[in-house]
Amino acid sequence: GQQLNQSPQSMFIQEGEDVSMNCTSSSIFNTWLWYKQDPGEGPVLLIALYKAGELTSNGRLTAQFGITRKDSFLNISASIPSDVGIYFCALIRSGNQFYFGTGTSLTVIP
Amino acid sequence: ETGVTQSPTHLIKTRGQQVTLRCSSQSGHNTVSWYQQALGQGPQFIFQYYREEENGRGNFPPRFSGLQFPNYSSELNVNALELDDSALYLCASRPAMGLTGNTEAFFGQGTRLTVV
C-alpha cells in the first residue's frame, strides 16, 4: 500500500526557533497538503501545493513540493507557543480521497 | 470554525453494540468523507459520499456503513463494535468534486468513540 512517512515524529523547540519537517511518499502525486491539528480539534488546512517544485508561503509557514513529486517539506519560522500541535501531510488519491501521513508533533517551549 | 458540526462529541459503547455518528456539512458542500483517527495516528479514510451516493471507500469492513441525505448531512454507522474501533471519527466536507484546485476539505471537531 501507499507509504507516506513524516519526519521527525516529534520536535521540542524553543520559542523563536525555526522548524522544518518533511514528508515522503512511495509514489508520485500531483497534490500535497499540509494540515495542523490542535488537541480535540479536526485538522485545519495550512498550505496546498499543486505543482512540482512549487514553493508556497502562508505567513510564517513555507512549504515546497519536491521536484520528484514524492516529497514535500514544511518550514515554520520564528515559532510561537500557538504553533504547538500535530502537523500532517496529506495526498489526494484517486476519487479525491485524502491520505494522511503519520504526523509530526511539535512542542514549543516558551 | 469550519461550519462542519459533528454529534455527539463523545460516546461510550459496549463491544458488540451499534453506533451512529452524525455530521452536518458546511453550507454549499455536497461531498462528505469520514475518517477514523486512532490515538497517535493520522486520519484513515473510511468512505466518501457525493450527492447521496458512496463514491470511494478505504480499507474498512462492511460493518462500517454510511448515508448522505438530500441536505448533504451524513451519518456513519458502525455495527458489531470492537475494542479497536475506539478512535476519533472525523467528518470532512468539500465543495463540488472535480473543481480545479478546489481541494480544501473542512473538518469537524470529531466524535470521540470509546468501546469498552
Coordinates of N, CA and C in Angstrom, one line a residue, chain A residues 31 33 35 37 40-43 45 48 50 88 92 95-98 100-102, chain B residues 35 37 41-43 45 48 56-57 88 90 94 97 101 103-105 107-109:
Chain A
T31 N -0.7 16.5 -5.8 CA -1.2 17.5 -4.9 C -0.7 17.1 -3.5
L33 N -0.7 18.4 0.6 CA -1.4 19.3 1.5 C -0.7 19.2 2.9
Y35 N -1.6 20.0 6.9 CA -2.7 20.3 7.9 C -2.1 20.4 9.3
Q37 N -3.3 19.9 13.4 CA -4.4 19.5 14.3 C -4.1 19.9 15.7
G40 N -8.1 17.9 20.4 CA -9.5 18.0 20.5 C -10.2 18.6 19.3
E41 N -9.4 18.9 18.3 CA -10.0 19.6 17.1 C -9.7 18.7 15.8
G42 N -10.4 19.1 14.8 CA -10.2 18.4 13.5 C -9.0 19.1 12.8
P43 N -8.4 18.5 11.8 CA -7.3 19.1 11.1 C -7.7 20.3 10.3
L45 N -6.4 23.0 7.2 CA -5.5 23.1 6.1 C -4.6 24.4 6.3
A48 N -1.6 24.3 0.5 CA -1.8 23.3 -0.6 C -0.8 23.5 -1.7
Y50 N 0.4 22.3 -5.6 CA -0.2 21.6 -6.8 C 0.8 21.3 -7.9
F88 N 0.3 17.3 9.8 CA 0.1 16.2 8.9 C 0.3 16.7 7.5
I92 N -3.7 13.5 -2.2 CA -5.1 13.2 -2.7 C -4.9 12.1 -3.7
G95 N -10.2 9.5 -6.9 CA -11.5 9.7 -6.3 C -11.5 10.8 -5.2
N96 N -10.5 11.6 -5.3 CA -10.4 12.7 -4.3 C -10.3 12.3 -2.9
Q97 N -9.8 11.1 -2.6 CA -9.6 10.6 -1.3 C -8.3 11.2 -0.7
F98 N -8.4 11.7 0.6 CA -7.2 12.2 1.2 C -6.5 11.1 2.0
F100 N -3.5 10.6 4.7 CA -2.7 11.4 5.7 C -1.4 10.6 6.1
G101 N -0.4 11.4 6.4 CA 0.8 10.9 6.9 C 0.7 10.6 8.4
T102 N 1.8 10.2 9.0 CA 1.8 9.8 10.4 C 1.9 10.9 11.4
Chain B
Y35 N -13.4 9.8 8.4 CA -12.1 9.3 8.7 C -12.1 8.8 10.1
Q37 N -9.5 8.2 13.2 CA -8.1 8.6 13.7 C -7.9 7.9 15.1
Q41 N -2.1 8.5 15.6 CA -2.1 8.2 14.2 C -2.7 9.3 13.4
G42 N -2.4 9.3 12.1 CA -3.1 10.2 11.2 C -4.5 9.7 10.8
P43 N -5.4 10.5 10.4 CA -6.7 10.1 10.0 C -6.6 9.1 8.8
F45 N -8.9 7.2 5.9 CA -10.1 7.3 5.1 C -11.0 6.1 5.2
Q48 N -16.4 8.1 1.3 CA -16.8 9.4 0.9 C -18.2 9.3 0.2
G56 N -16.4 6.3 -2.9 CA -15.0 5.9 -2.6 C -15.0 5.3 -1.2
R57 N -14.1 4.3 -1.1 CA -14.1 3.6 0.2 C -12.7 3.2 0.5
L88 N -11.1 8.6 17.3 CA -11.7 9.9 17.0 C -12.2 9.7 15.5
L90 N -13.7 11.6 12.3 CA -13.8 12.9 11.7 C -14.6 12.9 10.5
R94 N -16.5 19.1 1.5 CA -15.9 19.8 0.5 C -16.9 20.3 -0.5
M97 N -17.1 18.2 -6.2 CA -15.9 17.5 -6.6 C -15.5 17.9 -8.0
G101 N -8.3 22.8 -8.6 CA -7.7 23.5 -7.5 C -8.6 23.6 -6.2
T103 N -9.5 21.9 -3.6 CA -9.2 20.6 -2.8 C -9.4 20.7 -1.3
E104 N -9.7 21.9 -0.9 CA -9.7 22.1 0.6 C -10.9 21.3 1.2
A105 N -10.6 20.5 2.2 CA -11.6 19.8 2.9 C -11.7 20.5 4.3
F107 N -12.8 20.1 8.1 CA -13.0 19.0 9.1 C -13.9 19.5 10.3
G108 N -14.7 18.6 10.8 CA -15.4 18.9 12.0 C -14.5 18.6 13.2
Q109 N -15.0 18.8 14.4 CA -14.1 18.6 15.6 C -14.0 17.1 15.9

